[in-house]
Short mmCIF file of C-alpha atoms and ligand atoms in Angstrom, two decimals:
data_model
loop_
_atom_site.label_atom_id
_atom_site.label_comp_id
_atom_site.label_asym_id
_atom_site.label_seq_id
_atom_site.Cartn_x
_atom_site.Cartn_y
_atom_site.Cartn_z
CA MET A 25 -4.86 -31.27 14.08
CA GLU A 26 -5.15 -31.08 10.28
CA THR A 27 -8.29 -32.70 8.82
CA ASN A 28 -9.23 -32.94 5.25
CA THR A 29 -11.77 -30.14 5.11
CA PRO A 30 -10.64 -26.91 3.32
CA ALA A 31 -11.50 -24.83 6.34
CA ALA A 32 -8.74 -26.73 8.20
CA GLU A 33 -6.26 -25.35 5.79
CA LYS A 34 -6.55 -21.96 7.55
CA THR A 35 -3.20 -21.48 9.15
CA GLY A 36 -1.57 -18.36 10.52
CA PHE A 37 1.67 -16.59 11.17
CA GLY A 38 3.98 -18.54 13.39
CA SER A 39 5.53 -15.50 15.20
CA LYS A 40 4.90 -11.97 16.06
CA ILE A 41 7.81 -10.66 14.10
CA GLY A 42 6.55 -12.66 11.10
CA PHE A 43 3.17 -10.94 11.37
CA ILE A 44 4.75 -7.42 11.73
CA LEU A 45 7.06 -7.88 8.80
CA ALA A 46 4.31 -9.28 6.58
CA ALA A 47 1.95 -6.39 7.50
CA ALA A 48 4.71 -3.90 7.07
CA GLY A 49 5.51 -5.45 3.80
CA SER A 50 2.01 -4.89 2.68
CA ALA A 51 2.08 -1.31 3.79
CA VAL A 52 5.49 -0.45 2.31
CA GLY A 53 4.90 -0.25 -1.44
CA LEU A 54 4.93 1.98 -4.45
CA GLY A 55 3.00 4.53 -2.35
CA ASN A 56 5.99 5.03 -0.08
CA ILE A 57 8.39 5.57 -2.94
CA TRP A 58 6.55 7.41 -5.72
CA ARG A 59 3.93 9.28 -3.78
CA PHE A 60 5.20 10.25 -0.27
CA PRO A 61 8.45 12.13 -1.25
CA TYR A 62 6.54 14.10 -3.90
CA LEU A 63 3.73 15.09 -1.62
CA ALA A 64 6.17 16.03 1.23
CA ALA A 65 8.11 18.21 -1.17
CA LYS A 66 4.91 19.81 -2.61
CA TYR A 67 3.21 20.56 0.71
CA GLY A 68 5.85 22.54 2.66
CA GLY A 69 8.38 19.82 3.51
CA GLY A 70 8.69 19.56 7.27
CA ILE A 71 5.12 20.83 7.75
CA PHE A 72 3.76 17.89 5.74
CA LEU A 73 6.00 15.46 7.62
CA LEU A 74 4.74 16.79 11.00
CA ILE A 75 1.11 16.66 9.95
CA TYR A 76 1.62 13.13 8.53
CA LEU A 77 3.22 11.85 11.73
CA ILE A 78 0.45 13.29 13.88
CA LEU A 79 -2.20 11.72 11.64
CA ALA A 80 -0.33 8.37 11.60
CA VAL A 81 -0.44 8.00 15.42
CA THR A 82 -4.08 8.96 15.65
CA PHE A 83 -6.13 8.50 12.44
CA GLY A 84 -3.96 5.82 10.89
CA PHE A 85 -3.46 3.95 14.17
CA SER A 86 -7.18 3.72 14.83
CA LEU A 87 -8.18 2.47 11.48
CA MET A 88 -5.38 -0.08 11.34
CA ILE A 89 -5.94 -1.50 14.84
CA THR A 90 -9.71 -1.77 14.01
CA GLU A 91 -9.16 -3.70 10.85
CA ILE A 92 -6.63 -6.11 12.43
CA ALA A 93 -8.87 -6.59 15.46
CA ILE A 94 -11.87 -7.44 13.25
CA GLY A 95 -9.75 -10.03 11.42
CA ARG A 96 -8.35 -11.58 14.59
CA ARG A 97 -11.64 -11.60 16.50
CA THR A 98 -13.65 -13.28 13.66
CA GLY A 99 -10.73 -15.32 12.18
CA LYS A 100 -12.32 -14.88 8.80
CA SER A 101 -11.67 -13.45 5.37
CA VAL A 102 -12.88 -9.89 4.79
CA ILE A 103 -16.38 -11.02 3.56
CA GLY A 104 -16.95 -13.54 6.33
CA ALA A 105 -15.59 -11.06 8.98
CA TYR A 106 -17.93 -8.20 8.17
CA GLU A 107 -20.84 -10.58 7.59
CA SER A 108 -20.41 -12.15 11.07
CA ILE A 109 -20.47 -8.67 12.72
CA SER A 110 -23.67 -7.48 11.11
CA LYS A 111 -25.80 -9.00 8.35
CA LYS A 112 -27.15 -5.53 7.62
CA PHE A 113 -23.72 -4.49 6.39
CA SER A 114 -23.48 -7.13 3.68
CA PRO A 115 -22.96 -4.55 0.92
CA LEU A 116 -19.88 -3.45 2.91
CA CYS A 117 -18.52 -7.07 2.66
CA TRP A 118 -18.80 -7.17 -1.11
CA LEU A 119 -17.46 -3.66 -1.59
CA ALA A 120 -14.47 -4.47 0.63
CA ALA A 121 -13.89 -7.67 -1.22
CA PHE A 122 -13.96 -5.98 -4.58
CA VAL A 123 -11.20 -3.49 -3.72
CA PRO A 124 -8.34 -6.06 -3.83
CA VAL A 125 -9.85 -7.80 -6.85
CA ILE A 126 -9.59 -4.55 -8.73
CA ILE A 127 -6.18 -3.46 -7.35
CA THR A 128 -4.17 -6.65 -7.54
CA PRO A 129 -4.15 -6.99 -11.38
CA TYR A 130 -3.07 -3.39 -12.06
CA TYR A 131 -0.58 -3.42 -9.22
CA CYS A 132 1.02 -6.48 -10.87
CA VAL A 133 1.13 -4.62 -14.16
CA ILE A 134 3.12 -1.77 -12.55
CA GLY A 135 5.23 -4.47 -10.77
CA GLY A 136 6.04 -5.76 -14.26
CA TRP A 137 7.26 -2.31 -15.27
CA VAL A 138 9.53 -2.36 -12.18
CA LEU A 139 10.88 -5.73 -13.17
CA LYS A 140 11.67 -4.46 -16.73
CA TYR A 141 13.69 -1.55 -15.24
CA LEU A 142 15.37 -3.86 -12.78
CA VAL A 143 16.48 -6.05 -15.66
CA THR A 144 17.51 -3.07 -17.77
CA PHE A 145 19.74 -1.65 -14.95
CA VAL A 146 21.17 -5.00 -13.84
CA LYS A 147 22.22 -5.69 -17.49
CA GLY A 148 24.07 -2.35 -17.36
CA ALA A 149 21.84 -0.72 -19.90
CA GLY A 150 20.29 1.83 -17.49
CA SER A 151 21.39 4.82 -19.61
CA SER A 152 19.08 3.62 -22.37
CA ALA A 153 16.26 4.40 -20.01
CA ALA A 154 17.27 8.00 -19.62
CA GLY A 155 16.06 10.69 -22.00
CA ASP A 156 12.72 12.20 -22.81
CA GLY A 157 10.63 9.26 -21.69
CA SER A 158 10.47 7.54 -25.00
CA PHE A 159 12.11 4.35 -23.44
CA PHE A 160 9.14 4.18 -21.01
CA THR A 161 6.36 5.04 -23.51
CA GLY A 162 7.92 2.64 -26.11
CA PHE A 163 7.98 -0.14 -23.54
CA ILE A 164 4.49 0.18 -22.22
CA GLY A 165 3.14 0.73 -25.70
CA GLY A 166 4.76 -2.43 -26.94
CA ALA A 167 2.85 -5.44 -28.06
CA SER A 168 4.16 -8.27 -25.97
CA GLU A 169 6.95 -7.19 -23.54
CA PRO A 170 4.72 -5.45 -20.93
CA ALA A 171 2.46 -8.54 -20.91
CA VAL A 172 5.40 -10.90 -20.37
CA TYR A 173 6.75 -8.80 -17.46
CA PHE A 174 3.29 -8.59 -15.98
CA LEU A 175 2.90 -12.31 -16.18
CA LEU A 176 6.29 -12.81 -14.50
CA PHE A 177 5.39 -10.57 -11.60
CA LEU A 178 1.96 -12.10 -11.24
CA LEU A 179 3.37 -15.70 -11.20
CA ALA A 180 6.12 -14.68 -8.74
CA THR A 181 3.47 -13.26 -6.40
CA ALA A 182 1.24 -16.36 -6.86
CA ALA A 183 4.15 -18.71 -6.05
CA VAL A 184 4.52 -17.15 -2.66
CA VAL A 185 0.82 -17.14 -1.89
CA MET A 186 0.53 -20.75 -3.02
CA LEU A 187 3.05 -21.76 -0.34
CA GLY A 188 0.73 -20.47 2.36
CA VAL A 189 0.85 -17.97 5.16
CA GLU A 190 3.72 -19.29 7.29
CA LYS A 191 5.79 -21.13 4.69
CA GLY A 192 5.21 -18.49 1.91
CA ILE A 193 4.30 -15.01 3.10
CA GLU A 194 5.91 -15.10 6.52
CA ARG A 195 9.18 -16.60 5.26
CA ILE A 196 9.58 -14.30 2.30
CA SER A 197 8.67 -11.25 4.41
CA LYS A 198 11.37 -12.19 6.98
CA PHE A 199 13.93 -12.20 4.14
CA MET A 200 12.68 -9.31 1.99
CA MET A 201 11.86 -6.70 4.59
CA PRO A 202 15.33 -6.51 6.28
CA LEU A 203 16.89 -6.52 2.88
CA LEU A 204 14.71 -3.67 1.75
CA VAL A 205 15.64 -1.61 4.85
CA LEU A 206 19.35 -2.14 4.16
CA LEU A 207 19.17 -1.23 0.56
CA THR A 208 17.15 1.90 1.28
CA LEU A 209 19.56 2.99 4.01
CA GLY A 210 22.45 2.29 1.65
CA ILE A 211 21.18 4.38 -1.20
CA ALA A 212 20.01 7.18 1.19
CA VAL A 213 23.51 7.50 2.61
CA TYR A 214 25.05 7.58 -0.80
CA THR A 215 22.66 10.23 -2.38
CA LEU A 216 23.05 12.48 0.67
CA THR A 217 26.78 12.61 0.17
CA LEU A 218 26.35 14.01 -3.38
CA ASP A 219 27.37 17.63 -4.05
CA GLY A 220 24.36 19.87 -3.73
CA ALA A 221 22.29 17.32 -1.81
CA ALA A 222 22.15 19.46 1.30
CA ALA A 223 19.89 21.93 -0.41
CA GLY A 224 17.46 19.20 -1.32
CA LEU A 225 17.67 17.82 2.19
CA ARG A 226 16.73 21.26 3.63
CA TYR A 227 13.84 21.61 1.14
CA TYR A 228 12.56 18.19 2.15
CA LEU A 229 12.91 18.35 5.87
CA LEU A 230 12.61 21.98 7.00
CA PRO A 231 9.06 23.47 7.24
CA ASN A 232 8.50 26.06 4.59
CA PHE A 233 6.08 28.62 5.90
CA SER A 234 6.51 31.14 3.06
CA GLY A 235 3.23 31.43 1.27
CA PHE A 236 1.66 28.75 3.52
CA THR A 237 -1.88 29.98 3.83
CA PHE A 238 -4.86 28.51 5.72
CA PRO A 239 -6.38 26.86 2.62
CA MET A 240 -2.93 25.40 2.01
CA LEU A 241 -2.92 23.95 5.47
CA LEU A 242 -6.34 22.32 4.77
CA LYS A 243 -5.04 20.87 1.52
CA THR A 244 -1.95 19.57 3.27
CA VAL A 245 -4.06 17.83 5.90
CA ALA A 246 -6.18 16.28 3.26
CA ALA A 247 -3.22 15.17 1.21
CA ALA A 248 -1.51 13.66 4.27
CA MET A 249 -4.70 11.84 5.15
CA GLY A 250 -5.17 10.41 1.69
CA GLN A 251 -1.60 9.30 1.58
CA LEU A 252 -1.75 7.67 4.97
CA PHE A 253 -4.78 5.71 4.02
CA TYR A 254 -3.15 4.48 0.80
CA SER A 255 0.26 3.85 2.34
CA MET A 256 -1.00 1.77 5.27
CA SER A 257 -3.04 -0.57 3.07
CA LEU A 258 -6.26 0.40 4.75
CA ALA A 259 -9.85 -0.37 3.52
CA MET A 260 -8.85 -3.02 1.08
CA GLY A 261 -9.39 -6.06 3.30
CA ILE A 262 -5.64 -6.70 3.70
CA MET A 263 -5.29 -5.86 7.39
CA VAL A 264 -8.53 -7.81 8.20
CA THR A 265 -7.07 -10.86 6.40
CA TYR A 266 -3.66 -10.61 8.00
CA GLY A 267 -5.39 -9.99 11.33
CA SER A 268 -7.19 -13.32 10.97
CA TYR A 269 -3.81 -14.99 10.80
CA MET A 270 -2.40 -13.19 13.87
CA ARG A 271 -1.73 -15.10 17.07
CA LYS A 272 -4.10 -14.40 19.90
CA GLU A 273 -1.29 -13.91 22.44
CA ASP A 274 0.54 -11.07 20.60
CA SER A 275 -0.18 -7.39 21.50
CA LEU A 276 -2.20 -5.67 18.93
CA GLU A 277 -1.38 -2.20 20.06
CA GLN A 278 2.30 -2.75 20.03
CA SER A 279 2.23 -4.53 16.64
CA VAL A 280 0.27 -1.70 15.02
CA ARG A 281 2.79 0.89 16.33
CA GLN A 282 5.66 -1.16 14.92
CA ILE A 283 3.98 -1.58 11.55
CA GLU A 284 3.46 2.24 11.49
CA ILE A 285 7.03 2.94 12.34
CA PHE A 286 8.25 0.69 9.57
CA ASP A 287 5.91 2.15 6.91
CA THR A 288 6.60 5.80 7.90
CA GLY A 289 10.29 5.23 8.32
CA ILE A 290 10.67 3.70 4.83
CA ALA A 291 8.56 6.55 3.34
CA ILE A 292 10.78 9.21 4.93
CA LEU A 293 13.89 7.37 3.85
CA ALA A 294 12.58 7.12 0.32
CA GLY A 295 12.23 10.99 0.39
CA LEU A 296 15.78 11.20 1.63
CA ILE A 297 16.87 9.28 -1.56
CA ILE A 298 14.58 10.93 -4.06
CA VAL A 299 14.32 14.63 -3.14
CA PRO A 300 18.01 15.46 -2.78
CA ALA A 301 18.86 13.33 -5.83
CA VAL A 302 16.41 15.11 -8.05
CA PHE A 303 17.58 18.35 -6.57
CA VAL A 304 21.14 17.70 -7.55
CA PHE A 305 20.13 16.57 -11.05
CA SER A 306 17.85 19.58 -11.78
CA GLY A 307 20.24 22.11 -10.24
CA GLY A 308 17.83 22.94 -7.34
CA ASP A 309 14.59 23.06 -9.50
CA ALA A 310 11.86 21.64 -7.14
CA SER A 311 9.36 21.38 -10.09
CA ALA A 312 11.50 18.58 -11.49
CA LEU A 313 10.02 16.43 -8.76
CA ASN A 314 6.88 14.80 -9.98
CA ALA A 315 4.77 11.95 -8.79
CA GLY A 316 3.66 8.56 -10.01
CA PRO A 317 5.05 6.50 -12.91
CA SER A 318 6.88 9.41 -14.53
CA LEU A 319 8.97 10.06 -11.39
CA MET A 320 10.01 6.44 -11.15
CA PHE A 321 10.31 5.55 -14.85
CA ILE A 322 11.39 8.77 -16.46
CA THR A 323 12.89 11.29 -13.96
CA LEU A 324 14.86 8.82 -11.80
CA PRO A 325 16.58 6.98 -14.72
CA ASN A 326 17.74 10.47 -15.84
CA VAL A 327 18.99 11.21 -12.34
CA PHE A 328 20.90 7.88 -12.25
CA SER A 329 22.47 8.48 -15.71
CA THR A 330 24.09 11.71 -14.47
CA MET A 331 25.20 10.38 -11.07
CA ALA A 332 28.56 8.82 -10.39
CA GLY A 333 27.98 5.14 -9.94
CA GLY A 334 24.45 5.65 -11.20
CA GLN A 335 24.16 2.26 -12.90
CA ILE A 336 24.73 0.47 -9.64
CA VAL A 337 22.54 2.94 -7.60
CA GLY A 338 19.83 2.43 -10.23
CA ALA A 339 20.05 -1.29 -10.09
CA VAL A 340 19.85 -1.37 -6.29
CA PHE A 341 16.97 1.14 -6.33
CA PHE A 342 14.91 -0.96 -8.68
CA ILE A 343 15.66 -4.06 -6.63
CA LEU A 344 14.30 -2.28 -3.55
CA VAL A 345 11.20 -1.04 -5.41
CA ALA A 346 10.57 -4.66 -6.67
CA LEU A 347 10.81 -5.87 -3.09
CA ALA A 348 8.36 -3.29 -1.82
CA ALA A 349 5.93 -3.87 -4.71
CA MET A 350 6.17 -7.66 -4.32
CA THR A 351 5.36 -7.76 -0.56
CA SER A 352 2.37 -5.51 -1.20
CA SER A 353 1.06 -7.53 -4.22
CA ILE A 354 1.43 -10.68 -2.07
CA SER A 355 -0.88 -9.17 0.55
CA LEU A 356 -3.39 -8.04 -2.01
CA MET A 357 -3.49 -11.50 -3.64
CA GLU A 358 -3.75 -13.32 -0.32
CA THR A 359 -6.82 -11.20 0.50
CA VAL A 360 -8.53 -12.40 -2.66
CA VAL A 361 -7.37 -15.99 -2.23
CA SER A 362 -8.66 -16.10 1.40
CA ILE A 363 -12.11 -14.93 0.22
CA ILE A 364 -12.22 -17.57 -2.54
CA MET A 365 -11.07 -20.33 -0.13
CA GLU A 366 -13.69 -19.42 2.42
CA LYS A 367 -16.67 -18.61 0.16
CA PHE A 368 -16.27 -21.53 -2.23
CA ARG A 369 -14.71 -23.85 0.29
CA LEU A 370 -11.78 -24.44 -1.91
CA ARG A 371 -8.16 -25.36 -1.09
CA ARG A 372 -5.34 -22.87 -1.34
CA ILE A 373 -3.92 -24.04 -4.74
CA PRO A 374 -7.24 -24.00 -6.74
CA ALA A 375 -8.17 -20.71 -5.07
CA CYS A 376 -4.79 -19.27 -6.15
CA LEU A 377 -5.29 -20.53 -9.72
CA ILE A 378 -8.69 -18.86 -9.95
CA THR A 379 -7.20 -15.67 -8.61
CA VAL A 380 -4.35 -15.74 -11.10
CA LEU A 381 -6.86 -16.20 -13.94
CA VAL A 382 -9.05 -13.31 -12.81
CA CYS A 383 -5.92 -11.14 -12.45
CA LEU A 384 -4.67 -12.20 -15.81
CA LEU A 385 -7.85 -11.07 -17.47
CA LEU A 386 -8.25 -7.76 -15.66
CA GLY A 387 -4.52 -7.02 -15.74
CA MET A 388 -4.47 -7.55 -19.56
CA LEU A 389 -6.99 -4.73 -19.86
CA SER A 390 -4.56 -2.40 -18.10
CA VAL A 391 -1.67 -3.68 -20.34
CA LEU A 392 -3.63 -3.27 -23.57
CA GLY A 393 -4.86 0.12 -22.39
CA TYR A 394 -1.42 1.53 -23.30
CA SER A 395 -1.08 -0.29 -26.58
CA ALA A 396 -3.70 -1.91 -28.79
CA TRP A 397 -6.68 -0.40 -26.92
CA SER A 398 -5.18 2.95 -26.10
CA ASN A 399 -8.19 4.76 -27.66
CA VAL A 400 -10.65 2.95 -25.31
CA LYS A 401 -11.44 5.30 -22.43
CA LEU A 402 -13.60 4.80 -19.35
CA ILE A 403 -14.85 8.22 -18.03
CA GLY A 404 -11.95 9.68 -19.96
CA MET A 405 -9.31 7.42 -18.41
CA GLN A 406 -7.20 4.52 -19.57
CA PHE A 407 -8.09 1.15 -17.85
CA LEU A 408 -5.20 1.35 -15.33
CA ASP A 409 -6.05 4.86 -14.28
CA PHE A 410 -9.70 3.97 -14.08
CA PHE A 411 -9.09 0.96 -11.84
CA ASP A 412 -6.83 3.10 -9.65
CA PHE A 413 -9.38 5.92 -9.46
CA ILE A 414 -12.44 3.87 -8.60
CA SER A 415 -10.64 1.78 -5.93
CA ASN A 416 -8.61 4.57 -4.28
CA ASN A 417 -10.86 7.57 -4.65
CA ILE A 418 -14.26 5.97 -4.30
CA MET A 419 -14.37 2.38 -2.96
CA MET A 420 -11.72 2.59 -0.25
CA PRO A 421 -13.00 5.81 1.47
CA VAL A 422 -16.57 4.32 1.37
CA VAL A 423 -15.37 1.03 2.86
CA ALA A 424 -13.56 2.92 5.68
CA LEU A 425 -16.49 5.12 6.35
CA LEU A 426 -18.84 2.19 6.67
CA THR A 427 -16.29 0.35 8.85
CA CYS A 428 -16.24 3.39 11.25
CA ILE A 429 -20.07 3.50 11.30
CA LEU A 430 -20.23 -0.25 11.93
CA ILE A 431 -17.63 -0.34 14.67
CA GLY A 432 -18.07 3.19 16.07
CA TRP A 433 -21.86 3.26 16.29
CA VAL A 434 -23.41 -0.19 15.59
CA VAL A 435 -21.30 -2.60 17.64
CA LYS A 436 -19.39 0.20 19.46
CA PRO A 437 -15.62 0.55 19.91
CA LYS A 438 -15.67 -1.98 22.75
CA TYR A 439 -15.72 -4.61 19.97
CA VAL A 440 -12.08 -3.63 19.18
CA GLU A 441 -11.14 -2.96 22.82
CA GLU A 442 -12.15 -6.45 23.87
CA GLU A 443 -9.98 -8.00 21.19
CA VAL A 444 -7.07 -5.71 22.16
CA LEU A 445 -7.49 -6.71 25.83
CA ALA A 446 -7.38 -10.40 24.93
CA SER A 447 -3.65 -10.09 24.50
CA GLN A 448 -2.60 -7.16 26.93
CA LYS A 449 -3.59 -6.03 30.41
CA SER A 450 -4.56 -2.47 29.55
CA PHE A 451 -5.31 -0.52 26.41
CA ARG A 452 -3.68 2.93 26.57
CA ALA A 453 -5.32 4.30 23.47
CA ARG A 454 -8.80 3.29 24.38
CA MET A 455 -10.27 6.88 24.43
CA LEU A 456 -8.38 7.86 21.35
CA LEU A 457 -9.83 4.93 19.45
CA SER A 458 -13.36 5.78 20.51
CA VAL A 459 -13.15 9.42 19.55
CA MET A 460 -11.34 8.61 16.28
CA LEU A 461 -13.69 5.89 15.16
CA ARG A 462 -16.94 7.68 16.12
CA TYR A 463 -16.22 11.21 15.11
CA VAL A 464 -12.83 12.08 13.54
CA CYS A 465 -12.37 9.21 11.07
CA PRO A 466 -15.83 9.40 9.53
CA VAL A 467 -15.46 13.14 8.99
CA CYS A 468 -12.00 12.58 7.48
CA MET A 469 -13.49 9.94 5.09
CA VAL A 470 -16.09 12.36 3.89
CA ILE A 471 -13.40 14.98 3.32
CA ILE A 472 -11.28 12.47 1.31
CA LEU A 473 -14.37 11.53 -0.75
CA LEU A 474 -15.28 15.05 -1.50
CA THR A 475 -11.80 16.34 -2.34
CA PRO A 476 -10.59 14.55 -5.39
CA PHE A 477 -7.56 16.88 -5.44
CA VAL A 478 -6.17 14.90 -2.52
CA THR A 479 -5.32 11.92 -4.74
CA ASP A 480 -4.97 13.93 -7.93
CA ILE A 481 -1.31 13.77 -8.05
N1 PFF B 504 0.35 0.24 0.77
C1 PFF B 504 0.90 -0.19 -0.46
C2 PFF B 504 1.59 0.97 -1.15
O1 PFF B 504 1.74 1.97 -0.54
O2 PFF B 504 1.94 0.84 -2.31
C3 PFF B 504 -0.03 -1.10 -1.17
C4 PFF B 504 -1.13 -0.44 -1.95
C5 PFF B 504 -1.79 0.74 -1.63
C6 PFF B 504 -1.57 -1.03 -3.03
C7 PFF B 504 -2.82 1.23 -2.45
C8 PFF B 504 -2.51 -0.56 -3.88
C9 PFF B 504 -3.15 0.56 -3.46
F1 PFF B 504 -4.10 1.03 -4.29
#
């Protein structure tokens, strides 16, 4: 079968479970661990969880099945895929392609931070990371250490991508994802047995209606929507790329449901670890729960330092975060590599090397943004924050909005339906998909674009 043309190097996932675990690996990432628990705690606990679940099975489902169907139907990278649907939408191709180019480098920089903490805890020096945050600021402000850890994370990601879809991505996902679930379950069970954890659990899971006004409800819906979008790796070309590697005989509908269960399950479990643990540590003060890097790199090391067995729990926790971040960065890099392979008709290894070089250059901007170039600001932001802002707050919602217009109104939802029906007899969510793609999702995207507070965490 194999010929010598680069296009013939396009291979795919060898099994349904391989595809599901790889796509779930992409979805389960830093977003599940440092964003979801915080948002759930901030927006009324159980109310947020309920709204999130409803949105996941409607809005999230529709966008994800659409992207995977586009990939599988065209069999192309994100640029080739959108181009072959409509030439008029070529700006969409380029915009969609740029999202992973911008995200991969800075995601690997943060992956490097996780590695540093992993090494610190495994060495038994976790308590040095506790305190007022000077360990963290000292590390990211350092001259060479953050660059070394960034390089390590980037090269580890590239090594998997170089091995290819089946031998690299599928194999590593089949190993990493079950391990990630086991570790998450293990720490969740442990933190829930700590004295005082029950109050945190109640705060996290029970709906809190006191002071829950109508504007608050709108904000909660908007926050849940933004989080869903981020968490499910939508509008960054990943699901189109992974879809192009999916086997024609596997059910799309069932696969998407399983990826969603995985992603949401890990997010809820992460909350079960983080919210009660921070509660115990702070003596029930919910405001101790913050989001983003400071939760992971400052608050949690403090929590671990006061917890019995905290060294071990901390080490296991950072192993699980590293696994989650690695499977996401692999999917981001694969998306870029697939574009380069297709557009420049290159083989996998040279395409990977070019990608690593681009990531190195862009990633170093984020690294230096905390040290030598800390006074350089782009619209008032450091490089990393700037890359995060333009990709998540602007480019991704625009890509999703244009995708909804393209599929919902130009080629019509039957484009997705036909692909779904290629591998199953009936499509239960046919009406839901149509209504979502044509009306609800575009409105949601406009709301996400217009409400920066959604992602302002
Ligand atoms: N879905 C992954 C996560 O939740 O971390 C991957 C990801 C999302 C990467 C958003 C980057 C990003 F901007």
